[in-house]
Amino acid sequence: MSGLAQASVAPAAAEVTAGGDDQRPTRRSWTAYLLLLPGALWLGVFFVLPLVQLATVSLQSRFPGFPGYYYRDVNFQNYVSALTDYGPHFLRSFVYAGLATFLAFVVAYPLAYAMAFKAGKWRNLMMICVVAPFFTSFILRTFAWSQILADEGWVAGILNFLHLLPSGHIINTPLAVVAGLTYNFLPFMVLPIYASLERADPRVIEAGGDLYADGFTTFRTVTLPMSMPGVLAGTLLTFIPAAGDFVNMELLGPQRGKMVGNVINDQFLAIPGGYPVAAALSFTLMAAILVMVFLYVRRFGTEELV
Amino acid sequence: MTTTTAPASAPYRPSAAKRAQLWLANHFAMLSAILVLLYLFLPVAYTFAFSFNDHGKTNIVWQGFTWKHWQDPCRVAGACESLVTSLQVGAISTLVATVLGTLMALAMVRYRFRGKAASNVLIFVPMATPEIVMGAALLTIFVQGFSNIGISLGFGTIVFAHIMFCLSFVVVTVKARVQSLDPRIEEAAQDLYASPMQTFWKVTFPLILPGILGAAMLAFSLSFDDFIITNFVSGNESTFPKFVYVASRRGIPAEANVIGFSMFVLAVLLVIGAQVVGSWRANRVKG
């Protein structure tokens, strides 16, 4: 919101100031390029260039008669086979990541709310508690979930006692994958929501109560809209890594019915000559995510994302 | 409405039901927050508990208590070597990414220039790209392009990649701090005949230092815990997360739990220490 306002005000301001002081803006912009150059070069060489290379690989063609060999070409067949052979994998990735994002939002909001408005002097301690678990390696924690959710574990025990599990298992089911994804990216949801709630004035929320709105109405019409930039950033920071993840599926999920991340990883690292199709899969994943991000930001958006 | 004749002097007091509801509402948030924190710590508690497991081939079911994994966590081949690699990668990547990112953040906030919108996109898109895509892209260029100029997969390529994905997060973190700074403070320094360099080192830098340190901590934790990109670009080199992942195929040894939990304790102590020093400094400035 404020970012958009700034963006539209800045050019006007530039015109106004440029009249009085000709020399300053040019000198200043040269300094800006010098400051920007090393980082931009790094991103150019190790982000943009690799993506260009990946794009050319995704268009290579198969050498007839030589399995695993490819030559440079502009061939969209890899994209066709990526979508037809691995459509279900894409669908699973987006559904599981979407569910995990929603669950993470439900779990994260009360915590972020309590940190912003109720914690008082405990605020810093709670902040440390949110980040601290993530200093234990994320693979170790995911592995710990495979112990917690194991058939002999207490979670499966309780749920089976209540007859809530149709198959009798959690581990090696999509449910365990969604649970792992929800857990692993939770701080990325908590911290942006907390940051935007912290900036909000609690008196505005109290005013909702004073005007006889019940708790839910106050939340829906006052609190939630005020935290929207944080919710937006949080959902993106959760959904994007979750959609590309393969570790949770590998450690917690079933043997069959993998996500697109598993396919890309296996094609690149385990299957010789799998590069072109895997590159096409990577690009399709990235394009799908960028389009979704764009539409999502357009729909709910603010300029300042993070 | 106008007919109600409440005594004007009585202070507003919500009804008992309203108060009970408010009390519940207040404590509901805090109560659920505590539950969520317990949930966050549950796997860490498991990691800690199973570091004492006297396990056989796999460390999945509890089999009995032992101190032996804590006595010599380096006993398992590769565990401590990979930890040292991770610490080295983390230190170098953090240093470079923090310096480059801080410079970029200063340029983005403090200057107007042609290509600013494009720079914004260049900084934002790496954060919106799934790690697996970045890993795949880096692998193709390292294997098919940069190998021609003598770069092969290993320690160096891990560091190159880590600097790249930490950079955007540093820029965003430092940018927020620079934006919250009142430009009039710097203008005041200029008015008092400080040179641009003096203004930066005596005024701007100390004020944005907390943001820079926060960004460095974020960069280190991102680098230290990265697995997906590292797995693509590491070749035969092994970092701690890669060691754990490879071991998970056969069963993670309890020594990995010992190292993982120790790093957790160390990081928490560091963060708390930084907080204490920070508040001590703030008090001293005030007093």
Coordinates of C-alpha atoms in Angstrom, one line a residue:
Chain A
M1 CA 0.0 0.0 0.0
S2 CA 2.5 2.5 1.1
G3 CA 5.0 1.2 -1.4
L4 CA 2.6 2.0 -4.3
A5 CA 2.0 5.4 -2.9
Q6 CA 5.8 6.0 -2.7
A7 CA 6.3 4.7 -6.2
S8 CA 3.8 7.1 -7.7
V9 CA 5.0 10.1 -5.6
A10 CA 8.7 9.6 -6.2
P11 CA 8.9 10.6 -10.0
A12 CA 6.9 13.8 -9.2
A13 CA 9.2 14.6 -6.4
A14 CA 12.2 14.0 -8.7
E15 CA 11.0 16.5 -11.2
V16 CA 10.5 19.1 -8.5
T17 CA 13.9 18.7 -7.0
A18 CA 15.8 18.3 -10.3
G19 CA 15.1 21.9 -11.2
G20 CA 17.0 23.4 -8.4
D21 CA 20.0 21.0 -8.2
D22 CA 21.3 19.6 -11.5
Q23 CA 24.5 18.0 -10.3
R24 CA 23.4 15.9 -7.3
P25 CA 21.1 13.3 -9.0
T26 CA 23.8 12.2 -11.6
R27 CA 26.5 11.8 -9.0
R28 CA 24.2 10.0 -6.7
S29 CA 23.0 7.5 -9.3
W30 CA 26.6 6.6 -10.2
T31 CA 27.2 5.7 -6.6
A32 CA 24.0 3.6 -6.7
Y33 CA 25.3 1.6 -9.6
L34 CA 28.6 1.0 -7.9
L35 CA 26.8 -0.2 -4.7
L36 CA 24.5 -2.4 -6.8
L37 CA 27.1 -3.8 -9.2
P38 CA 28.7 -6.7 -7.2
G39 CA 25.5 -8.1 -5.9
A40 CA 23.7 -7.8 -9.3
L41 CA 26.7 -9.4 -11.0
W42 CA 26.5 -12.3 -8.6
L43 CA 22.8 -12.8 -9.2
G44 CA 23.4 -12.5 -12.9
V45 CA 26.1 -15.2 -13.0
F46 CA 24.6 -17.6 -10.5
F47 CA 20.9 -17.1 -11.0
V48 CA 20.0 -15.7 -14.4
L49 CA 22.7 -17.4 -16.4
P50 CA 22.0 -20.9 -14.9
L51 CA 18.3 -20.4 -15.7
V52 CA 19.1 -19.5 -19.3
Q53 CA 21.2 -22.7 -19.5
L54 CA 18.4 -24.7 -18.0
A55 CA 16.1 -23.3 -20.6
T56 CA 18.3 -24.4 -23.5
V57 CA 18.7 -27.8 -21.9
S58 CA 14.9 -28.1 -21.7
L59 CA 14.6 -27.7 -25.5
Q60 CA 17.2 -30.3 -26.5
S61 CA 16.2 -33.3 -28.6
R62 CA 16.9 -37.0 -28.2
F63 CA 19.6 -38.6 -30.4
P64 CA 17.7 -41.4 -32.2
G65 CA 19.3 -44.7 -31.3
F66 CA 21.4 -43.4 -28.5
P67 CA 19.4 -43.4 -25.3
G68 CA 20.6 -40.8 -22.9
Y69 CA 22.2 -38.6 -25.6
Y70 CA 20.8 -35.2 -26.6
Y71 CA 21.7 -32.4 -29.0
R72 CA 20.9 -28.7 -29.0
D73 CA 17.6 -27.9 -30.6
V74 CA 14.4 -25.9 -30.1
N75 CA 12.1 -28.8 -29.3
F76 CA 9.0 -28.4 -27.1
Q77 CA 8.5 -32.2 -26.9
N78 CA 10.1 -32.3 -23.5
Y79 CA 7.4 -29.9 -22.2
V80 CA 4.7 -32.0 -23.7
S81 CA 6.0 -35.2 -22.1
A82 CA 6.6 -33.3 -18.8
L83 CA 3.0 -32.3 -18.7
T84 CA 1.4 -35.5 -20.0
D85 CA 3.6 -38.0 -18.0
Y86 CA 3.8 -36.0 -14.8
G87 CA 0.5 -34.1 -14.6
P88 CA -0.6 -36.0 -11.5
H89 CA 2.7 -35.1 -9.8
F90 CA 2.1 -31.4 -10.4
L91 CA -1.4 -31.7 -9.1
R92 CA -0.2 -33.5 -6.0
S93 CA 2.5 -30.9 -5.4
F94 CA 0.1 -28.0 -5.6
V95 CA -2.7 -29.7 -3.6
Y96 CA -0.3 -30.8 -0.8
A97 CA 1.4 -27.4 -0.7
G98 CA -1.9 -25.6 -0.7
L99 CA -3.3 -27.7 2.2
A100 CA 0.0 -27.2 4.1
T101 CA -0.1 -23.4 3.5
F102 CA -3.7 -23.2 4.8
L103 CA -2.9 -25.3 7.9
A104 CA 0.2 -23.3 8.6
F105 CA -1.9 -20.1 8.4
V106 CA -4.5 -21.5 10.9
V107 CA -1.7 -22.6 13.3
A108 CA 0.5 -19.5 12.8
Y109 CA -2.1 -16.8 13.2
P110 CA -2.9 -17.3 16.9
L111 CA 0.8 -17.4 17.7
A112 CA 1.6 -14.3 15.7
Y113 CA -1.4 -12.5 17.3
A114 CA -0.4 -13.5 20.8
M115 CA 3.2 -12.3 20.1
A116 CA 2.0 -9.0 18.8
F117 CA -0.7 -8.1 21.3
K118 CA -0.6 -10.4 24.4
A119 CA 3.0 -11.4 25.0
G120 CA 4.3 -8.1 26.6
K121 CA 7.7 -8.7 28.1
W122 CA 7.7 -12.3 26.8
R123 CA 7.7 -11.1 23.2
N124 CA 11.4 -11.5 22.6
L125 CA 11.5 -14.9 24.3
M126 CA 8.6 -16.1 22.1
M127 CA 10.4 -14.8 19.0
I128 CA 13.4 -16.9 19.9
C129 CA 11.2 -19.9 20.5
V130 CA 9.7 -19.6 17.0
V131 CA 13.1 -19.5 15.3
A132 CA 15.0 -21.8 17.7
P133 CA 13.7 -25.2 16.5
F134 CA 15.0 -24.3 13.1
F135 CA 18.6 -24.4 14.2
T136 CA 18.2 -28.2 14.5
S137 CA 18.8 -29.5 10.9
F138 CA 15.5 -29.6 9.0
I139 CA 16.2 -33.2 7.9
L140 CA 16.7 -34.3 11.5
R141 CA 13.4 -32.7 12.5
T142 CA 11.6 -34.3 9.5
F143 CA 13.1 -37.6 10.5
A144 CA 11.8 -37.0 14.1
W145 CA 8.3 -36.6 12.6
S146 CA 8.7 -40.1 11.0
Q147 CA 9.3 -41.4 14.5
I148 CA 6.4 -39.4 16.0
L149 CA 4.0 -40.5 13.3
A150 CA 5.2 -44.1 13.2
D151 CA 2.6 -46.9 13.6
E152 CA 4.0 -47.7 17.1
G153 CA 3.9 -44.0 18.1
W154 CA 1.4 -42.3 20.3
V155 CA -0.1 -40.1 17.6
A156 CA -1.2 -43.0 15.5
G157 CA -2.2 -44.8 18.7
I158 CA -4.6 -42.1 19.8
L159 CA -6.1 -41.5 16.3
N160 CA -6.6 -45.3 15.9
F161 CA -8.2 -45.5 19.3
L162 CA -10.7 -42.9 18.2
H163 CA -11.1 -44.7 14.8
L164 CA -10.1 -41.6 12.9
L165 CA -7.7 -43.2 10.5
P166 CA -9.3 -45.1 7.7
S167 CA -6.1 -46.9 6.7
G168 CA -4.8 -47.3 10.3
H169 CA -1.5 -45.5 9.4
I170 CA -0.2 -42.0 9.2
I171 CA 3.3 -42.6 8.2
N172 CA 3.8 -43.3 4.5
T173 CA 0.5 -41.6 3.6
P174 CA -0.1 -38.1 2.0
L175 CA -1.4 -37.0 5.4
A176 CA 2.1 -37.4 6.9
V177 CA 3.5 -35.4 3.9
V178 CA 1.1 -32.5 4.5
A179 CA 1.9 -32.6 8.2
G180 CA 5.6 -32.4 7.5
L181 CA 5.2 -29.6 5.0
T182 CA 3.0 -27.6 7.5
Y183 CA 5.6 -28.0 10.2
N184 CA 8.7 -27.3 8.2
F185 CA 7.6 -23.9 6.8
L186 CA 5.7 -22.6 9.8
P187 CA 8.1 -19.8 10.8
F188 CA 7.9 -18.4 7.3
M189 CA 4.2 -17.9 8.0
V190 CA 4.5 -16.7 11.7
L191 CA 7.1 -14.0 11.2
P192 CA 5.6 -11.9 8.4
I193 CA 2.1 -12.0 10.1
Y194 CA 3.7 -11.0 13.4
A195 CA 5.6 -8.2 11.6
S196 CA 2.4 -6.7 10.1
L197 CA 0.4 -7.2 13.3
E198 CA 3.1 -5.6 15.4
R199 CA 2.8 -2.4 13.2
A200 CA -0.9 -2.3 13.8
D201 CA -2.4 -0.1 16.5
P202 CA -4.1 -2.4 19.1
R203 CA -6.5 0.5 19.9
V204 CA -8.0 0.1 16.4
I205 CA -8.9 -3.5 17.3
E206 CA -10.3 -2.4 20.7
A207 CA -12.4 0.2 18.9
G208 CA -14.0 -2.7 17.0
G209 CA -15.1 -4.2 20.4
D210 CA -16.2 -0.8 21.6
L211 CA -18.5 -0.4 18.6
Y212 CA -20.2 -3.7 19.6
A213 CA -18.6 -5.9 17.1
D214 CA -18.3 -9.5 18.4
G215 CA -14.9 -11.1 18.5
F216 CA -15.2 -12.8 15.1
T217 CA -16.5 -9.7 13.4
T218 CA -13.7 -7.6 14.8
F219 CA -11.2 -10.2 13.6
R220 CA -12.8 -10.5 10.1
T221 CA -13.3 -6.7 9.5
V222 CA -10.4 -5.1 11.4
T223 CA -7.6 -7.5 12.5
L224 CA -7.3 -9.7 9.4
P225 CA -7.3 -6.8 6.9
M226 CA -4.6 -5.0 8.9
S227 CA -2.4 -8.1 8.8
M228 CA -3.1 -8.8 5.1
P229 CA 0.4 -7.8 3.8
G230 CA 1.9 -10.3 6.3
V231 CA -0.6 -13.0 5.4
L232 CA 0.2 -12.5 1.8
A233 CA 4.0 -12.7 2.3
G234 CA 3.6 -15.7 4.7
T235 CA 1.4 -17.7 2.3
L236 CA 3.9 -17.2 -0.5
L237 CA 6.9 -18.0 1.6
T238 CA 5.2 -21.2 2.7
F239 CA 3.6 -22.3 -0.5
I240 CA 6.7 -21.8 -2.8
P241 CA 9.1 -24.0 -0.9
A242 CA 6.4 -26.5 -0.1
A243 CA 5.4 -26.9 -3.8
G244 CA 9.1 -27.6 -4.7
D245 CA 9.9 -29.8 -1.8
F246 CA 10.8 -33.5 -2.1
V247 CA 12.4 -34.3 1.3
N248 CA 9.1 -34.6 3.2
M249 CA 7.7 -36.9 0.6
E250 CA 10.9 -38.9 0.6
L251 CA 11.0 -39.3 4.4
L252 CA 7.3 -39.4 5.4
G253 CA 5.4 -40.2 2.2
P254 CA 4.3 -43.3 0.4
Q255 CA 6.4 -45.2 -2.1
R256 CA 4.1 -44.4 -5.0
G257 CA 2.4 -41.1 -5.8
K258 CA 5.3 -38.8 -5.5
M259 CA 5.5 -35.0 -5.9
V260 CA 7.1 -33.1 -8.9
G261 CA 10.1 -32.3 -6.7
N262 CA 10.9 -36.0 -6.4
V263 CA 10.7 -36.5 -10.1
I264 CA 13.0 -33.5 -10.9
N265 CA 15.5 -34.7 -8.2
D266 CA 15.5 -38.3 -9.4
Q267 CA 15.7 -37.3 -13.1
F268 CA 18.7 -35.1 -12.5
L269 CA 20.7 -37.1 -10.0
A270 CA 19.7 -40.7 -10.4
I271 CA 18.7 -41.3 -14.0
P272 CA 21.4 -40.8 -16.7
G273 CA 20.3 -38.6 -19.5
G274 CA 17.3 -37.3 -17.6
Y275 CA 18.4 -33.7 -17.9
P276 CA 16.1 -32.4 -20.7
V277 CA 12.8 -33.6 -19.3
A278 CA 13.8 -32.6 -15.8
A279 CA 14.7 -29.2 -17.0
A280 CA 11.3 -28.9 -18.7
L281 CA 9.7 -30.0 -15.5
S282 CA 11.7 -27.4 -13.5
F283 CA 10.7 -24.6 -15.9
T284 CA 7.0 -25.6 -15.9
L285 CA 7.1 -25.6 -12.0
M286 CA 8.7 -22.2 -11.9
A287 CA 6.4 -20.8 -14.5
A288 CA 3.3 -22.2 -12.8
I289 CA 4.4 -20.7 -9.4
L290 CA 5.3 -17.3 -10.9
V291 CA 1.9 -17.1 -12.6
M292 CA 0.1 -18.1 -9.4
V293 CA 2.2 -15.6 -7.4
F294 CA 1.4 -12.9 -9.9
L295 CA -2.4 -13.5 -9.9
Y296 CA -2.4 -13.9 -6.1
V297 CA -0.6 -10.6 -5.6
R298 CA -2.8 -8.9 -8.1
R299 CA -5.9 -10.1 -6.3
F300 CA -4.9 -9.4 -2.7
G301 CA -1.8 -7.5 -3.4
T302 CA 0.3 -4.8 -2.0
E303 CA 3.6 -3.5 -3.4
E304 CA 5.6 -4.2 -0.4
L305 CA 5.9 -8.0 -0.2
V306 CA 8.4 -8.8 2.5
Chain B
M1 CA -31.3 5.9 22.5
T2 CA -31.9 9.3 23.9
T3 CA -34.3 8.0 26.5
T4 CA -31.7 5.9 28.4
T5 CA -30.8 7.7 31.6
A6 CA -27.6 6.1 32.8
P7 CA -25.9 8.2 35.6
A8 CA -23.4 10.3 33.7
S9 CA -20.7 10.0 36.5
A10 CA -20.5 6.2 36.6
P11 CA -17.5 4.8 34.6
Y12 CA -18.2 2.4 31.8
R13 CA -18.1 -1.2 33.0
P14 CA -18.7 -4.1 30.7
S15 CA -21.2 -6.7 31.9
A16 CA -19.9 -9.8 33.7
A17 CA -20.6 -11.9 30.6
K18 CA -18.8 -9.5 28.4
R19 CA -15.8 -9.5 30.8
A20 CA -15.7 -13.3 30.9
Q21 CA -15.8 -13.4 27.1
L22 CA -13.0 -10.9 27.0
W23 CA -10.9 -12.8 29.5
L24 CA -11.4 -16.0 27.5
A25 CA -10.5 -14.1 24.3
N26 CA -7.3 -12.8 25.8
H27 CA -6.2 -16.1 27.2
F28 CA -7.4 -18.1 24.2
A29 CA -4.7 -16.4 22.0
M30 CA -1.9 -17.0 24.6
L31 CA -3.0 -20.5 25.3
S32 CA -3.1 -21.5 21.7
A33 CA 0.3 -19.8 21.2
I34 CA 1.8 -21.9 23.9
L35 CA 0.3 -25.1 22.3
V36 CA 1.8 -24.0 18.9
L37 CA 5.2 -23.5 20.5
L38 CA 5.1 -26.9 22.1
Y39 CA 4.3 -28.3 18.7
L40 CA 7.3 -26.5 17.2
F41 CA 9.6 -28.0 19.8
L42 CA 8.2 -31.6 19.7
P43 CA 10.6 -32.9 17.0
V44 CA 13.5 -31.1 18.7
A45 CA 12.6 -33.0 21.9
Y46 CA 12.5 -36.3 20.0
T47 CA 15.9 -35.5 18.4
F48 CA 17.3 -34.8 21.9
A49 CA 15.7 -38.0 23.5
F50 CA 16.9 -40.3 20.7
S51 CA 20.5 -39.0 21.0
F52 CA 20.5 -41.2 24.2
N53 CA 19.1 -44.2 22.4
D54 CA 21.2 -47.4 22.7
H55 CA 20.1 -48.3 19.2
G56 CA 21.2 -51.1 16.9
K57 CA 21.2 -50.6 13.1
T58 CA 18.4 -48.1 13.0
N59 CA 17.5 -45.3 15.5
I60 CA 13.7 -45.4 15.2
V61 CA 12.4 -47.3 18.2
W62 CA 13.6 -46.6 21.8
Q63 CA 15.8 -49.4 23.0
G64 CA 17.5 -48.1 26.2
F65 CA 19.6 -45.3 27.6
T66 CA 23.2 -44.7 26.9
W67 CA 25.8 -41.8 27.1
K68 CA 28.0 -43.3 24.5
H69 CA 26.9 -41.1 21.6
W70 CA 27.6 -38.0 23.6
Q71 CA 31.0 -39.2 24.6
D72 CA 32.4 -39.3 21.0
P73 CA 30.0 -37.9 18.4
C74 CA 32.8 -37.9 15.8
R75 CA 33.0 -41.7 16.1
V76 CA 30.7 -42.0 13.0
A77 CA 32.7 -41.5 9.8
G78 CA 31.9 -38.3 8.1
A79 CA 29.7 -36.7 10.8
C80 CA 32.1 -34.2 12.1
E81 CA 33.9 -33.6 8.8
S82 CA 30.5 -32.6 7.2
L83 CA 29.8 -30.4 10.2
V84 CA 33.1 -28.5 9.7
T85 CA 32.3 -28.1 6.0
S86 CA 28.9 -26.7 6.8
L87 CA 30.4 -24.2 9.3
Q88 CA 33.0 -23.1 6.8
V89 CA 30.5 -22.8 3.9
G90 CA 28.1 -20.9 6.3
A91 CA 30.8 -18.5 7.5
I92 CA 32.1 -17.6 4.0
S93 CA 28.6 -17.3 2.4
T94 CA 27.3 -15.2 5.2
L95 CA 30.2 -12.8 5.1
V96 CA 30.1 -12.3 1.3
A97 CA 26.3 -12.2 1.1
T98 CA 26.0 -9.7 3.9
V99 CA 28.5 -7.3 2.4
L100 CA 27.0 -7.5 -1.1
G101 CA 23.4 -7.4 0.2
T102 CA 24.0 -4.4 2.4
L103 CA 25.5 -2.4 -0.4
M104 CA 22.5 -3.3 -2.6
A105 CA 20.0 -2.4 0.1
L106 CA 21.6 1.0 0.5
A107 CA 21.4 1.6 -3.2
M108 CA 17.8 0.5 -3.4
V109 CA 16.6 2.8 -0.5
R110 CA 18.8 5.8 -0.7
Y111 CA 19.1 6.5 -4.5
R112 CA 17.0 7.0 -7.5
F113 CA 18.4 5.5 -10.7
R114 CA 17.4 4.1 -14.0
G115 CA 16.7 0.3 -13.8
K116 CA 15.5 0.4 -10.2
A117 CA 12.4 -1.6 -11.0
A118 CA 14.4 -4.2 -12.8
S119 CA 16.8 -4.5 -9.9
N120 CA 13.8 -5.0 -7.6
V121 CA 12.7 -7.9 -9.8
L122 CA 16.2 -9.4 -9.9
I123 CA 16.3 -9.4 -6.1
F124 CA 12.7 -10.7 -5.6
V125 CA 12.6 -13.5 -8.2
P126 CA 15.2 -15.7 -6.5
M127 CA 13.1 -15.7 -3.3
A128 CA 10.0 -16.8 -5.4
T129 CA 11.9 -19.6 -7.2
P130 CA 11.7 -23.1 -5.7
E131 CA 15.0 -24.3 -4.4
I132 CA 14.8 -27.4 -6.6
V133 CA 14.7 -25.2 -9.8
M134 CA 17.7 -23.1 -8.6
G135 CA 19.6 -26.3 -7.8
A136 CA 18.8 -27.9 -11.2
A137 CA 19.8 -24.7 -13.0
L138 CA 23.1 -24.4 -11.1
L139 CA 23.9 -28.1 -11.8
T140 CA 23.4 -27.7 -15.5
I141 CA 25.6 -24.6 -15.8
F142 CA 28.3 -26.0 -13.5
V143 CA 28.4 -29.3 -15.4
Q144 CA 27.9 -28.0 -18.9
G145 CA 29.2 -24.5 -18.9
F146 CA 31.6 -23.5 -16.0
S147 CA 33.4 -26.9 -16.1
N148 CA 35.1 -25.5 -19.2
I149 CA 36.8 -22.8 -17.2
G150 CA 38.0 -25.3 -14.5
I151 CA 35.2 -25.2 -12.0
S152 CA 34.1 -28.6 -10.8
L153 CA 31.5 -29.5 -8.2
G154 CA 32.6 -29.2 -4.6
F155 CA 33.3 -26.8 -1.8
G156 CA 33.5 -23.8 -4.2
T157 CA 30.3 -24.4 -6.0
I158 CA 28.4 -24.9 -2.7
V159 CA 29.7 -21.5 -1.6
F160 CA 28.8 -19.8 -4.9
A161 CA 25.3 -21.1 -4.7
H162 CA 24.8 -20.3 -1.0
I163 CA 25.9 -16.7 -1.5
M164 CA 23.4 -16.4 -4.4
F165 CA 20.3 -17.6 -2.4
C166 CA 21.3 -15.7 0.8
L167 CA 21.8 -12.4 -1.0
S168 CA 18.1 -11.6 -1.6
F169 CA 17.2 -12.3 2.0
V170 CA 20.0 -10.0 3.2
V171 CA 18.8 -7.2 0.9
V172 CA 15.2 -7.4 2.1
T173 CA 16.2 -7.5 5.8
V174 CA 18.7 -4.6 5.6
K175 CA 16.4 -2.6 3.4
A176 CA 13.7 -2.7 6.0
R177 CA 16.1 -1.3 8.6
V178 CA 17.4 1.5 6.2
Q179 CA 13.8 2.4 5.4
S180 CA 12.9 2.9 9.0
L181 CA 15.9 5.3 9.4
D182 CA 15.0 9.0 9.6
P183 CA 17.0 10.7 6.7
R184 CA 17.1 13.9 8.6
I185 CA 19.6 12.4 11.0
E186 CA 22.1 12.0 8.1
E187 CA 21.2 15.4 6.8
A188 CA 22.0 16.8 10.2
A189 CA 25.5 15.2 10.1
Q190 CA 26.0 16.7 6.6
D191 CA 25.0 20.1 7.9
L192 CA 27.6 19.8 10.6
Y193 CA 30.3 19.4 7.9
A194 CA 30.7 15.6 8.0
S195 CA 32.0 14.2 4.8
P196 CA 29.8 11.5 3.1
M197 CA 32.3 8.8 4.4
Q198 CA 32.2 10.2 7.9
T199 CA 28.4 10.4 7.8
F200 CA 28.2 6.8 6.7
W201 CA 30.6 5.3 9.3
K202 CA 29.7 7.5 12.2
V203 CA 25.9 7.8 11.7
T204 CA 24.3 5.5 9.2
F205 CA 26.3 2.3 9.8
P206 CA 25.8 2.2 13.6
L207 CA 22.1 2.8 13.1
I208 CA 21.6 0.0 10.6
L209 CA 24.0 -2.4 12.3
P210 CA 21.2 -4.3 14.1
G211 CA 19.6 -4.9 10.7
I212 CA 22.9 -6.1 9.2
L213 CA 23.5 -8.5 12.1
G214 CA 20.0 -9.8 11.8
A215 CA 20.5 -10.4 8.1
A216 CA 23.8 -12.1 8.8
M217 CA 22.2 -14.5 11.2
L218 CA 19.4 -15.2 8.7
A219 CA 22.0 -15.9 6.0
F220 CA 24.0 -18.2 8.2
S221 CA 20.9 -20.2 9.3
L222 CA 19.7 -20.5 5.6
S223 CA 23.1 -21.6 4.5
F224 CA 23.7 -24.0 7.4
D225 CA 20.4 -25.8 7.0
D226 CA 20.2 -25.9 3.2
F227 CA 19.9 -29.3 1.7
I228 CA 18.1 -29.2 -1.7
I229 CA 20.4 -26.8 -3.6
T230 CA 23.5 -28.2 -1.8
N231 CA 22.5 -31.7 -2.9
F232 CA 22.6 -30.6 -6.6
V233 CA 25.9 -28.7 -6.5
S234 CA 28.1 -30.5 -4.0
G235 CA 29.5 -33.3 -6.0
N236 CA 31.4 -35.5 -3.6
E237 CA 31.6 -32.9 -0.9
S238 CA 29.3 -33.4 2.1
T239 CA 27.6 -30.9 4.3
F240 CA 25.9 -31.8 7.6
P241 CA 22.3 -31.8 6.2
K242 CA 23.5 -33.9 3.2
F243 CA 25.3 -36.3 5.6
V244 CA 22.0 -36.7 7.6
Y245 CA 19.9 -37.2 4.5
V246 CA 22.3 -39.8 3.0
A247 CA 22.4 -41.6 6.4
S248 CA 18.6 -41.5 6.7
R249 CA 18.5 -44.2 4.0
R250 CA 20.2 -46.6 6.3
G251 CA 19.1 -45.1 9.6
I252 CA 20.4 -41.9 11.1
P253 CA 23.1 -42.6 13.8
A254 CA 22.4 -41.0 17.2
E255 CA 25.7 -39.1 16.8
A256 CA 23.9 -36.9 14.2
N257 CA 21.2 -36.2 16.9
V258 CA 24.0 -35.2 19.3
I259 CA 25.5 -32.8 16.8
G260 CA 22.1 -31.4 15.6
F261 CA 20.9 -30.8 19.2
S262 CA 24.3 -29.2 20.2
M263 CA 24.0 -26.8 17.3
F264 CA 20.5 -25.9 18.5
V265 CA 21.7 -25.2 22.0
L266 CA 24.6 -23.2 20.8
A267 CA 22.4 -21.1 18.5
V268 CA 19.8 -20.4 21.2
L269 CA 22.6 -19.3 23.6
L270 CA 24.0 -17.0 20.9
V271 CA 20.7 -15.4 20.2
I272 CA 19.9 -14.9 23.9
G273 CA 23.4 -13.5 24.4
A274 CA 22.9 -11.1 21.6
Q275 CA 19.6 -10.0 23.0
V276 CA 21.1 -9.4 26.5
V277 CA 24.0 -7.4 25.1
G278 CA 21.6 -5.4 23.0
S279 CA 19.3 -4.4 25.9
W280 CA 22.4 -3.7 28.1
R281 CA 23.7 -1.4 25.4
A282 CA 20.3 0.3 25.0
N283 CA 20.1 0.8 28.8
R284 CA 23.6 2.3 28.9
V285 CA 22.7 4.8 26.1
K286 CA 19.6 5.8 27.9
G287 CA 21.2 6.0 31.4

